[in-house]
PDB file of C-alpha atoms in Angstrom:
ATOM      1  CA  UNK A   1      56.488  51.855 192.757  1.00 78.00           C
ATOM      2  CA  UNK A   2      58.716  48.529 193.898  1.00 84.00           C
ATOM      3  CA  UNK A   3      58.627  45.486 192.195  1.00 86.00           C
ATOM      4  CA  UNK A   4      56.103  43.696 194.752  1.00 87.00           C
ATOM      5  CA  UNK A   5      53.716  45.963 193.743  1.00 88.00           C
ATOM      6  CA  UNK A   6      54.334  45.800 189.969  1.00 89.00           C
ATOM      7  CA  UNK A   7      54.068  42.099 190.476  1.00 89.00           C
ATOM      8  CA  UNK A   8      50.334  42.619 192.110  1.00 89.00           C
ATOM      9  CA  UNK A   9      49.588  44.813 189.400  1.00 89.00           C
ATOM     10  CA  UNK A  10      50.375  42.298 186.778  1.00 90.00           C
ATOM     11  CA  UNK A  11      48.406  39.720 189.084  1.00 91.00           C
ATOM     12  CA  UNK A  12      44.920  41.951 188.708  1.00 90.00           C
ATOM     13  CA  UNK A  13      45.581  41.915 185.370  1.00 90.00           C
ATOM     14  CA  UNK A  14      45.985  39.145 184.824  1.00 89.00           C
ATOM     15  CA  UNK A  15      42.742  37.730 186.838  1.00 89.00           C
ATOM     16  CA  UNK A  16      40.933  40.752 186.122  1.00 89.00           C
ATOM     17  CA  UNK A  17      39.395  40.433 189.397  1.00 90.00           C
ATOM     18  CA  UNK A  18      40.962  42.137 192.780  1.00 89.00           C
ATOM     19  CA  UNK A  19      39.075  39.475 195.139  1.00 89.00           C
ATOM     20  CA  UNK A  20      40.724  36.766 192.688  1.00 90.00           C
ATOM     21  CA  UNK A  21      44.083  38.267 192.685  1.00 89.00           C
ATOM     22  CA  UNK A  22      44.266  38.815 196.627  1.00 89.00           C
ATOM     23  CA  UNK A  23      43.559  35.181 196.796  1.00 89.00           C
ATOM     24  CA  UNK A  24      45.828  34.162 194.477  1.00 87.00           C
ATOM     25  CA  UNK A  25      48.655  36.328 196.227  1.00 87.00           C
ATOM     26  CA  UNK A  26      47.313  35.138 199.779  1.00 88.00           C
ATOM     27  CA  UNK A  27      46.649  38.940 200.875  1.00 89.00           C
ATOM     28  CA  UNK A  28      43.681  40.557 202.096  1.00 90.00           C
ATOM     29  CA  UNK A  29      40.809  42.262 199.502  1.00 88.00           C
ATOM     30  CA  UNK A  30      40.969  45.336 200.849  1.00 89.00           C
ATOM     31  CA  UNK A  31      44.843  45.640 200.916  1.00 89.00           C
ATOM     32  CA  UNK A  32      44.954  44.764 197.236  1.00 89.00           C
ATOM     33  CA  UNK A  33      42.162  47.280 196.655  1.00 89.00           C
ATOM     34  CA  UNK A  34      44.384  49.960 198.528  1.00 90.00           C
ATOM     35  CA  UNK A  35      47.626  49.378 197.123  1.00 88.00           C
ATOM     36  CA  UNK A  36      46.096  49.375 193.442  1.00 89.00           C
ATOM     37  CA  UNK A  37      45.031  52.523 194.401  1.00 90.00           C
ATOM     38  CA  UNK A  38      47.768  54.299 195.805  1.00 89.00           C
ATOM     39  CA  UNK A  39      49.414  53.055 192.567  1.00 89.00           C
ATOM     40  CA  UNK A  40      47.042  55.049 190.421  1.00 89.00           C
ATOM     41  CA  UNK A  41      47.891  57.793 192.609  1.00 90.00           C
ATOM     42  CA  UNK A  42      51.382  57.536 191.936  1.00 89.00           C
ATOM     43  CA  UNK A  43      51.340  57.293 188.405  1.00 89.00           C
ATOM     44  CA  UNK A  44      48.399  60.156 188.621  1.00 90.00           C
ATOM     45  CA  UNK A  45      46.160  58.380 185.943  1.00 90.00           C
ATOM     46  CA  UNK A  46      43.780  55.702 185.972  1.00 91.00           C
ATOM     47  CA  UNK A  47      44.617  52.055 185.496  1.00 90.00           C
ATOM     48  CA  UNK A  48      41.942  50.138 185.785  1.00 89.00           C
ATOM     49  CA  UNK A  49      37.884  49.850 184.485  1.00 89.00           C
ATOM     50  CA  UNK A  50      35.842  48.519 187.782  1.00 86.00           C
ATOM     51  CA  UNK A  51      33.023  47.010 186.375  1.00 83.00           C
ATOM     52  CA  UNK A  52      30.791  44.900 187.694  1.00 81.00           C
ATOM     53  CA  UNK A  53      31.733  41.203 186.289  1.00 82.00           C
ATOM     54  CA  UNK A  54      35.699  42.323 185.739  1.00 86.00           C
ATOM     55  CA  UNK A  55      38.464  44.841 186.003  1.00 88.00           C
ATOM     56  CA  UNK A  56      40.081  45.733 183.052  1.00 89.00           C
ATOM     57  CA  UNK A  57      43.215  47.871 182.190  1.00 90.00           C
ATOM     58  CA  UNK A  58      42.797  51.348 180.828  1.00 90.00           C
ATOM     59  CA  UNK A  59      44.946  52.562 177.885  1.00 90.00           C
ATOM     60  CA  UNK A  60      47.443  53.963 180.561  1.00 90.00           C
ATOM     61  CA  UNK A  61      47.277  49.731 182.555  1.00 88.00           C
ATOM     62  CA  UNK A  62      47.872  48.492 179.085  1.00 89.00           C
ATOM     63  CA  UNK A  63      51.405  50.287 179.011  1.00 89.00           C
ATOM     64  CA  UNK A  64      51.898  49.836 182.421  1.00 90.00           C
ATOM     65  CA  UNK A  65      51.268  46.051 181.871  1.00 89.00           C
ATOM     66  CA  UNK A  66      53.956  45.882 179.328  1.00 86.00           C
ATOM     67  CA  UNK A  67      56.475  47.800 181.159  1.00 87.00           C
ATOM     68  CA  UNK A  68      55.950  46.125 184.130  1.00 87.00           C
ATOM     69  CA  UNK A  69      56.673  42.320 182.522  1.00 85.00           C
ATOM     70  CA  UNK A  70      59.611  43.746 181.218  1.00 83.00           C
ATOM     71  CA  UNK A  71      60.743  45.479 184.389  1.00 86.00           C
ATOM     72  CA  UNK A  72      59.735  42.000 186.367  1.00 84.00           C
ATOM     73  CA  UNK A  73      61.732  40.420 183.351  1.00 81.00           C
ATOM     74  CA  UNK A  74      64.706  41.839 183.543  1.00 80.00           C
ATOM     75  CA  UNK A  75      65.044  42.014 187.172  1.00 82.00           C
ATOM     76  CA  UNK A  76      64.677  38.137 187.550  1.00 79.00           C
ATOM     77  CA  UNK A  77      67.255  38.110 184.997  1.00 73.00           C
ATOM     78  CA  UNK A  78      69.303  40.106 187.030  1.00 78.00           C
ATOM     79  CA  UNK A  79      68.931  38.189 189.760  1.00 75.00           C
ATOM     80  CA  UNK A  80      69.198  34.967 188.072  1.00 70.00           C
ATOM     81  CA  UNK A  81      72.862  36.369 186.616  1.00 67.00           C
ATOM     82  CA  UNK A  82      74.464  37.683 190.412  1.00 72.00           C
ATOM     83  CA  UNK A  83      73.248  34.572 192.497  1.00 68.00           C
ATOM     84  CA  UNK A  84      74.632  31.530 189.630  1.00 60.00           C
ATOM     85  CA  UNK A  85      76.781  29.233 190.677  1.00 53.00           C
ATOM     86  CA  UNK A  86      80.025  29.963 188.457  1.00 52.00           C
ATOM     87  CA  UNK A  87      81.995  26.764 189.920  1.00 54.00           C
ATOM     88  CA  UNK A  88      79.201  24.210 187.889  1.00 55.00           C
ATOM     89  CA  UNK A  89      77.936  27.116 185.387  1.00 59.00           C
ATOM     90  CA  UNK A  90      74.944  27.035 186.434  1.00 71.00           C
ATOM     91  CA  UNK A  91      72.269  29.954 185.596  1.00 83.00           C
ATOM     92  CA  UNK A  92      69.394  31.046 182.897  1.00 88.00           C
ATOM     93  CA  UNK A  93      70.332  32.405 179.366  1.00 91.00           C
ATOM     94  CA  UNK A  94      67.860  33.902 177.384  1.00 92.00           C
ATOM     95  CA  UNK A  95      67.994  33.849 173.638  1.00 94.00           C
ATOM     96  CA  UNK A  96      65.375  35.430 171.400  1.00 92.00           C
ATOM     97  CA  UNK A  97      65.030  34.338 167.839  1.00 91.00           C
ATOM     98  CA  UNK A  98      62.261  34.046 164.751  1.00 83.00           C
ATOM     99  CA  UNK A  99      61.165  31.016 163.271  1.00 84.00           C
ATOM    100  CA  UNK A 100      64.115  29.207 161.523  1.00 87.00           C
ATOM    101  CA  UNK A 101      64.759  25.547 161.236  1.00 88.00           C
ATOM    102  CA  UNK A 102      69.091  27.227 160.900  1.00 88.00           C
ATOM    103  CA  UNK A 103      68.469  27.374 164.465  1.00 89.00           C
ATOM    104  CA  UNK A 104      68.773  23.890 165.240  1.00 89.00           C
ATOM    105  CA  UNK A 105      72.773  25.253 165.447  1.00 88.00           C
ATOM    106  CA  UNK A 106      72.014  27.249 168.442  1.00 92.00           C
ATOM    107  CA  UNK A 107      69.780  24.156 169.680  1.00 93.00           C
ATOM    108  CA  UNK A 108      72.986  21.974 169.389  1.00 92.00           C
ATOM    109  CA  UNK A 109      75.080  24.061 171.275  1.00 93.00           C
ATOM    110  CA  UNK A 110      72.675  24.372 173.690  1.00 93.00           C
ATOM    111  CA  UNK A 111      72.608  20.503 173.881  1.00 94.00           C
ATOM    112  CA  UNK A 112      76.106  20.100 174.448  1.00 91.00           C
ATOM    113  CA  UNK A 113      76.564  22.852 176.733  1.00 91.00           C
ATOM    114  CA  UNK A 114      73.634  21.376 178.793  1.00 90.00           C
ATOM    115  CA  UNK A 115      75.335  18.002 178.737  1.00 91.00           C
ATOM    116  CA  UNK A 116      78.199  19.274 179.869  1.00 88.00           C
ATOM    117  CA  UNK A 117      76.591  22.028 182.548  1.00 88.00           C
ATOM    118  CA  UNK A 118      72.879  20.059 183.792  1.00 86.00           C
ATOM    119  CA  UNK A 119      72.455  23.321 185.955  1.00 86.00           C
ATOM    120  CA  UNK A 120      71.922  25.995 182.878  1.00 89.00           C
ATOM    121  CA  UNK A 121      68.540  26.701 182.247  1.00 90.00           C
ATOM    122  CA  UNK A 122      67.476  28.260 177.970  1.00 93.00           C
ATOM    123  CA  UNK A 123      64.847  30.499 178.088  1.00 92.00           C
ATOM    124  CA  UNK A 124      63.870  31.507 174.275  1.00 92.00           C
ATOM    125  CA  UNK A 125      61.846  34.166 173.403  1.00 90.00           C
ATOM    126  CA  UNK A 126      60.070  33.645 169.473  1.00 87.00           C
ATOM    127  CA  UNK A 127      59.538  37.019 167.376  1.00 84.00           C
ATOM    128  CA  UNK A 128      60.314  38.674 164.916  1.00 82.00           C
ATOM    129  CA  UNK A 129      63.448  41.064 164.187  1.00 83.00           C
ATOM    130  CA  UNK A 130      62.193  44.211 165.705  1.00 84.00           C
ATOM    131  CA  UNK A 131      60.773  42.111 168.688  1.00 86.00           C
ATOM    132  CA  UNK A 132      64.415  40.485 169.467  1.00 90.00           C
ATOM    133  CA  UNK A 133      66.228  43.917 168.769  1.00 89.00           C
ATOM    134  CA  UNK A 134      63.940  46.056 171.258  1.00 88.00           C
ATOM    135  CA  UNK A 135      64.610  43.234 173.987  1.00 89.00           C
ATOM    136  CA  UNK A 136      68.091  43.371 173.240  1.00 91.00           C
ATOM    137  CA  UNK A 137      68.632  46.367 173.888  1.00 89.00           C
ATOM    138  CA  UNK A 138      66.646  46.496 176.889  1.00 87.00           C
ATOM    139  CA  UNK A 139      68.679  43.660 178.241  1.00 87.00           C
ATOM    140  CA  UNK A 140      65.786  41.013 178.626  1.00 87.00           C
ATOM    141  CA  UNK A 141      67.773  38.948 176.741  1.00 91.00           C
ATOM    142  CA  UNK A 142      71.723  37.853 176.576  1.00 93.00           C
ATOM    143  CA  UNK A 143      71.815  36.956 172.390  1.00 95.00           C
ATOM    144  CA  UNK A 144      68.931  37.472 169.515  1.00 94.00           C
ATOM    145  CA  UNK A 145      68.837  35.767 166.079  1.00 93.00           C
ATOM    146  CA  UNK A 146      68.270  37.947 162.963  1.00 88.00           C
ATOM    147  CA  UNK A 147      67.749  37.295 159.472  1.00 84.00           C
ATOM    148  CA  UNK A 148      68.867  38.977 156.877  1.00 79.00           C
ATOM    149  CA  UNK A 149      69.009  42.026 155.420  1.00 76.00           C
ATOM    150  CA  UNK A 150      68.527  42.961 159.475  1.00 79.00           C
ATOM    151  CA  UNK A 151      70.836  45.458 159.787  1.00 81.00           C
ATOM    152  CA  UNK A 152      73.196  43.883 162.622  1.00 86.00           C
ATOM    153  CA  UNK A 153      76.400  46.659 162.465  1.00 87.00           C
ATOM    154  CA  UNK A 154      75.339  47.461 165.874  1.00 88.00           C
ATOM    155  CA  UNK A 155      75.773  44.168 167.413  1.00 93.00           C
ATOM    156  CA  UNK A 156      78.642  41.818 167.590  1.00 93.00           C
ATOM    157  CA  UNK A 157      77.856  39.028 165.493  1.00 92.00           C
ATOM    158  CA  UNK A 158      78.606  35.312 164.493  1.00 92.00           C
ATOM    159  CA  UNK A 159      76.737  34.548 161.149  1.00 91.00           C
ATOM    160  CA  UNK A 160      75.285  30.709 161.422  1.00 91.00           C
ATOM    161  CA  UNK A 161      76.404  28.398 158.712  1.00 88.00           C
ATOM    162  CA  UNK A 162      73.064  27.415 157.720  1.00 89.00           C
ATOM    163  CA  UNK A 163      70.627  29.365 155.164  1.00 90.00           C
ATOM    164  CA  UNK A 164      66.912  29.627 155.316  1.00 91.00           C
ATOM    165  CA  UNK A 165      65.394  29.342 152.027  1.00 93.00           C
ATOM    166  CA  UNK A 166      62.115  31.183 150.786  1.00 93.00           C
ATOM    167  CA  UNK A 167      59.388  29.699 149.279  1.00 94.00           C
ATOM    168  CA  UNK A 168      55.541  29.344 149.016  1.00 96.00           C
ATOM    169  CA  UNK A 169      53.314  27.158 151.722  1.00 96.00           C
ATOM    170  CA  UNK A 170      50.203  26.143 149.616  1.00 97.00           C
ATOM    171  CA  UNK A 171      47.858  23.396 149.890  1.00 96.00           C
ATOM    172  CA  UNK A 172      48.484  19.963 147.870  1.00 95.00           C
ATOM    173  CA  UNK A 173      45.453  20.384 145.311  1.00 95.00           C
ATOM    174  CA  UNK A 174      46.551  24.109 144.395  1.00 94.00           C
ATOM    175  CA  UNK A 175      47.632  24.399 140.850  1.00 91.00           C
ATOM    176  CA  UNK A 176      51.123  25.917 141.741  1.00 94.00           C
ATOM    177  CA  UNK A 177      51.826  22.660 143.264  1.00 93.00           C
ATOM    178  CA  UNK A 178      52.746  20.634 140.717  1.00 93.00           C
ATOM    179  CA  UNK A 179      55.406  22.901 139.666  1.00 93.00           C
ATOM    180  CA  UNK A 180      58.713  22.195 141.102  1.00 94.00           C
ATOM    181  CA  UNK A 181      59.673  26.013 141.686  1.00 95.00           C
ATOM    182  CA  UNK A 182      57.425  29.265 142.014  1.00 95.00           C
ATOM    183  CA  UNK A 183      58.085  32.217 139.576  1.00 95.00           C
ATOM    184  CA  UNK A 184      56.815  35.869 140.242  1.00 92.00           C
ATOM    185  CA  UNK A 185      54.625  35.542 137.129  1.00 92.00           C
ATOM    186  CA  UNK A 186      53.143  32.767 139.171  1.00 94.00           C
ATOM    187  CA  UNK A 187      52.390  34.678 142.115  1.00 92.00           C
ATOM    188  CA  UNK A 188      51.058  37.973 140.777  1.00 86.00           C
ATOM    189  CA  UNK A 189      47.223  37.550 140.645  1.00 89.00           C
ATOM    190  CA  UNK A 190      47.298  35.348 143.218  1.00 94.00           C
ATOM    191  CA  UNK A 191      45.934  36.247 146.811  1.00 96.00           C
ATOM    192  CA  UNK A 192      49.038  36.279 149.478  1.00 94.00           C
ATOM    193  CA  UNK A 193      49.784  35.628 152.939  1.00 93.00           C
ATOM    194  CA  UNK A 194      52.785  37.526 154.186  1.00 89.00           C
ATOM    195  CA  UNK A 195      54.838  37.791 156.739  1.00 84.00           C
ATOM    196  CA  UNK A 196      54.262  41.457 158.462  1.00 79.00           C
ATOM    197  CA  UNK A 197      57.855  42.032 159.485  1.00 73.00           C
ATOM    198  CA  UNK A 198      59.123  45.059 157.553  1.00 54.00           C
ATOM    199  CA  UNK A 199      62.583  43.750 156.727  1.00 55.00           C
ATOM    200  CA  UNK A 200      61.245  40.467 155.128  1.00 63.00           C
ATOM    201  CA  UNK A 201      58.818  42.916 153.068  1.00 68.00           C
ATOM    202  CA  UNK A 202      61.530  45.111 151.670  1.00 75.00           C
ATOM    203  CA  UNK A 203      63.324  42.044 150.845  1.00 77.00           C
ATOM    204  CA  UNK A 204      60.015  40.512 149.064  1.00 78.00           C
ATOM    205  CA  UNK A 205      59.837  43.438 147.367  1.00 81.00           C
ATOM    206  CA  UNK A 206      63.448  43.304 146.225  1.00 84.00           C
ATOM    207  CA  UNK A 207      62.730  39.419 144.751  1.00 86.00           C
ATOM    208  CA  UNK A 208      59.205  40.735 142.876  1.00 87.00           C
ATOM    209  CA  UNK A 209      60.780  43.696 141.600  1.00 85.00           C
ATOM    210  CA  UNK A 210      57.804  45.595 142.844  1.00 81.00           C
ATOM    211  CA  UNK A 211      55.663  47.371 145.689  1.00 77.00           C
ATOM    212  CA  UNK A 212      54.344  44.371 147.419  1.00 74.00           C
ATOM    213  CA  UNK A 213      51.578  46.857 148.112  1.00 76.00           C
ATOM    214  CA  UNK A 214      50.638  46.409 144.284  1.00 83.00           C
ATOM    215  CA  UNK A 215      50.320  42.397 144.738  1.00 88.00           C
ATOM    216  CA  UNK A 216      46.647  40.849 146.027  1.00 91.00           C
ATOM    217  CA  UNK A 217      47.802  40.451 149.557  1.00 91.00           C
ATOM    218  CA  UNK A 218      45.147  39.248 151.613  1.00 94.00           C
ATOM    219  CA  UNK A 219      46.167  38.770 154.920  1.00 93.00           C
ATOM    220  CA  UNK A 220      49.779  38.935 156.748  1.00 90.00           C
ATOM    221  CA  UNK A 221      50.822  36.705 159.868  1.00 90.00           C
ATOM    222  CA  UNK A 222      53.956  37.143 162.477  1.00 84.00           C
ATOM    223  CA  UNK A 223      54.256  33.248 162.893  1.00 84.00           C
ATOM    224  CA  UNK A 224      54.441  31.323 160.223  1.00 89.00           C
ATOM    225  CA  UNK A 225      52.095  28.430 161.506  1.00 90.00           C
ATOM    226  CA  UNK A 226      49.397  30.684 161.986  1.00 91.00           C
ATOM    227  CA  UNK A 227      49.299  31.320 158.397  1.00 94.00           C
ATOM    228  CA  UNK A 228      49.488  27.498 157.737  1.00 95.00           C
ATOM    229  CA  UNK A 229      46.149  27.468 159.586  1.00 96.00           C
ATOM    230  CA  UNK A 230      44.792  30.016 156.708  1.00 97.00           C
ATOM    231  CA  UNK A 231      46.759  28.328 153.922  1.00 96.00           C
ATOM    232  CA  UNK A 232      45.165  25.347 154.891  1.00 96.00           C
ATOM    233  CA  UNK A 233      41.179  26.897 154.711  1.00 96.00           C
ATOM    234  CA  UNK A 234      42.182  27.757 151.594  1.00 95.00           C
ATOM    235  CA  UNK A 235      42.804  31.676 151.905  1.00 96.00           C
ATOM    236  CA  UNK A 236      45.951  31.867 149.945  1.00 95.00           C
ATOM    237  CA  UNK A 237      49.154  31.132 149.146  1.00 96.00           C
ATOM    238  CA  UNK A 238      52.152  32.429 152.068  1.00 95.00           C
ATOM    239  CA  UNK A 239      55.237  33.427 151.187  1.00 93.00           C
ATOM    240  CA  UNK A 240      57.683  32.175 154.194  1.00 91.00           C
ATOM    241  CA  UNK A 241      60.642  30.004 154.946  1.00 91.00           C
ATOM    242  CA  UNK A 242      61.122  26.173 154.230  1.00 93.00           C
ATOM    243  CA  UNK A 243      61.614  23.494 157.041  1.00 92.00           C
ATOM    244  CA  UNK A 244      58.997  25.502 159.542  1.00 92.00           C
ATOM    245  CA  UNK A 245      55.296  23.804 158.673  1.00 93.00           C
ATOM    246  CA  UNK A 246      55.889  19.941 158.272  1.00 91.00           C
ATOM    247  CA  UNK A 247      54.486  18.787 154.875  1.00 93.00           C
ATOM    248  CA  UNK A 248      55.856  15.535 154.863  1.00 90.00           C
ATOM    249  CA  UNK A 249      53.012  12.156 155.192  1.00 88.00           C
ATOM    250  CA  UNK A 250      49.826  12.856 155.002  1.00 90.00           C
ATOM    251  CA  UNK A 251      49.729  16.808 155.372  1.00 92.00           C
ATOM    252  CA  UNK A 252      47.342  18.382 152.903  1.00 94.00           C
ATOM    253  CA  UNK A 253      50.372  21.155 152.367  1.00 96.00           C
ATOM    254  CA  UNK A 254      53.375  21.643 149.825  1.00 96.00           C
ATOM    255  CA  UNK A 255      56.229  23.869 150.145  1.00 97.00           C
ATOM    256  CA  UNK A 256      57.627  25.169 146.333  1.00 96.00           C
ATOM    257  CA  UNK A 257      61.503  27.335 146.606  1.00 96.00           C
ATOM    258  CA  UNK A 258      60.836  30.272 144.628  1.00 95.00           C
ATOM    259  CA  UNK A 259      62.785  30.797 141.801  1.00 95.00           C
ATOM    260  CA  UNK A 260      64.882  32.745 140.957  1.00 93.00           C
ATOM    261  CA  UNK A 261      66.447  31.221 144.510  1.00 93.00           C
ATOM    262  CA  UNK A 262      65.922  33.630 147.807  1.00 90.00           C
ATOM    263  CA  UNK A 263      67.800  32.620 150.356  1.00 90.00           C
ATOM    264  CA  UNK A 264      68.528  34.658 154.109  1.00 88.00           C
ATOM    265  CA  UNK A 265      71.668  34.127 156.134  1.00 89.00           C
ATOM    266  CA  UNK A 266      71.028  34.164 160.247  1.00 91.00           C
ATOM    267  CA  UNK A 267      73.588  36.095 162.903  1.00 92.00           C
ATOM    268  CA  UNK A 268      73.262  35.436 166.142  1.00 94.00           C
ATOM    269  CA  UNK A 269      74.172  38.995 167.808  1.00 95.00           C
ATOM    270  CA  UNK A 270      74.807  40.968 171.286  1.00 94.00           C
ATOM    271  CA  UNK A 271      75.231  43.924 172.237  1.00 91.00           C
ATOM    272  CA  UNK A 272      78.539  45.363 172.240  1.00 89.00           C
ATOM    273  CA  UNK A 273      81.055  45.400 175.409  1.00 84.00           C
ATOM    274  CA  UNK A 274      78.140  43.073 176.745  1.00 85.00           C
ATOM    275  CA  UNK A 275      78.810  41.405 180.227  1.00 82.00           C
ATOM    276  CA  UNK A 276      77.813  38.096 180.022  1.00 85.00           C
ATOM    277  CA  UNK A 277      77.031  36.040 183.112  1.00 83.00           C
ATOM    278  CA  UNK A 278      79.308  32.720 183.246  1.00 84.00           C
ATOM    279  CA  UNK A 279      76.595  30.787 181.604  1.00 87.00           C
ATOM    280  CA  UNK A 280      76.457  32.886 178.662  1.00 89.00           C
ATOM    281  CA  UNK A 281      79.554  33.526 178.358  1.00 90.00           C
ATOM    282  CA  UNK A 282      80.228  29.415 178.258  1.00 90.00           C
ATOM    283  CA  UNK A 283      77.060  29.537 175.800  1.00 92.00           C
ATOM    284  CA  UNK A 284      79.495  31.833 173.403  1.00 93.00           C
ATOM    285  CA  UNK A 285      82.484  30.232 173.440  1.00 92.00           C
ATOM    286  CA  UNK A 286      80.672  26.939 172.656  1.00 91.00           C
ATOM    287  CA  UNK A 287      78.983  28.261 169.809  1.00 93.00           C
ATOM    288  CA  UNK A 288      82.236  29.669 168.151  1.00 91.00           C
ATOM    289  CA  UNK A 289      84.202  26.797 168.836  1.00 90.00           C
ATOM    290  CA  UNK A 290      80.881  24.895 166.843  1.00 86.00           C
ATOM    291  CA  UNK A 291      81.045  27.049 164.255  1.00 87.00           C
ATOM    292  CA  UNK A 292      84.991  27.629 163.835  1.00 84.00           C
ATOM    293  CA  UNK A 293      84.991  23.352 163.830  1.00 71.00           C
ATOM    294  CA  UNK A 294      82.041  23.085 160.969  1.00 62.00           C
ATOM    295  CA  UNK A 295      83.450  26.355 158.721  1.00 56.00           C
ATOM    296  CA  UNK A 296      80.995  27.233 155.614  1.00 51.00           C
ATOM    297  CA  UNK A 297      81.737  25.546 152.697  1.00 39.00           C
TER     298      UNK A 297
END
């Protein structure tokens, strides 16, 4: 298989519909039909469910699928890095990162570098720490953001200056709001909305001093705005970081710091003896000149 024809796959899949996907790609029907085919041959499995209102992907097109965006990703990537334009520094960087207001250090860099350089292009990618590791790794992206306790000893790393503090997201008539902190007494018979990530639940667990399995969680989210939405219907209280959900005005949301304090540093991190393009290496240098000007205090 080539990348043309991973990029028609993607293209039925997407549509779910060969006739609508030979249109889109301004081929013939029955050319689509046949190279779809001799794909399945290829692979030697089925990937698609012909049915009579849509084509859908098998278990086996559901992998492909993946694969393919990240094949398709990474080779636009590559091409993106060999054909920049190193006199101006222009060219794409792609940065992958979970939901932190401490980012707004990587935003300013990104500013200033874009001031300076009109031709670079940011592409950021939003999940959370396993997400950003497996792309980094794969090389689908040049730097990821982790919070701690991510274990980052196999990066290089430049911790941000910044910490994100923990609290609880609850609505403005809930009884916990008019306290000024949140205690784990507080929290313990009351239903939960937590973030699914794996390293922010060992480190929950940690701050409770307990099996978070043991507390009434009721749902989980992987962005925090999401659970907003459920916080807001009344669901339950989540457990996330501060400065994400605005719940200033006239928002019918509070955010309470839990106490005793939880706070998470952020790294930015690549992988090591990384060759940057000249965009992201410019990106780098910017940021540690930003950070070695603004030291923590």
């Amino acid at each position: 298989m080539d990348i043309r024809e991973l990029k028609y796959f993607l293209t039925v899949a997407q549509e779910k519909s060969i006739s609508k996907a030979a249109e889109k790609l301004y081929i013939t029907q029955p050319s689509l039909s046949r190279q779809m085919q001799n794909l399945e041959k290829e692979i030697g499995k089925q990937l698609f469910i012909r049915g009579n209102k849509a084509t859908t992907l098998t278990e086996t097109g559901m992998l492909l699928k993946k694969r393919a965006e990240e094949i398709i990703s990474l080779h636009n990537k590559t091409k993106s890095e060999l054909t920049e334009q190193t006199d101006n520094f222009s060219g794409e960087i792609f940065i992958g990162s979970g939901e932190s207001y401490v980012i707004e250090e990587v935003a300013k860099t990104a500013k200033k570098l874009h001031d300076q350089h009109s031709g670079i292009i940011f592409h950021f990618f939003s999940g959370d720490t396993q997400e950003i590791a497996e792309r980094l790794d794969k090389g689908l992206i040049d730097f990821g953001i982790l919070v701690e306790p991510a274990d980052t000893s196999k990066y290089n790393s430049l911790r941000l200056k910044q910490k994100d503090t923990w609290g609880v997201l609850m609505r403005k008539d809930s009884p916990l709001s008019k306290t000024k902190y949140v205690t784990r007494e507080d929290l313990k018979d009351k239903p939960l909305i937590r973030s699914k990530h794996a390293v922010n639940t060992t480190a929950l667990s940690d701050w409770f001093e307990c099996d978070t399995q043991t507390l009434n969680i009721v749902a989980t989210y992987n962005l925090l705005y999401n659970a907003s939405v459920l916080v807001r219907e009344g669901l339950g209280y989540a457990i996330g970081l501060d400065k994400i959900i605005n719940t200033t005005g006239d928002s019918d949301l509070c955010f309470r710091p839990l106490m005793p304090s939880f706070q998470s540093s952020l790294s930015v991190v690549w992988k090591h003896n990384q060759i940057f393009s000249s965009a992201s290496q410019k990106f780098l240098d910017e940021l540690k000149k930003q950070l070695s000007d603004h030291p923590n205090t």
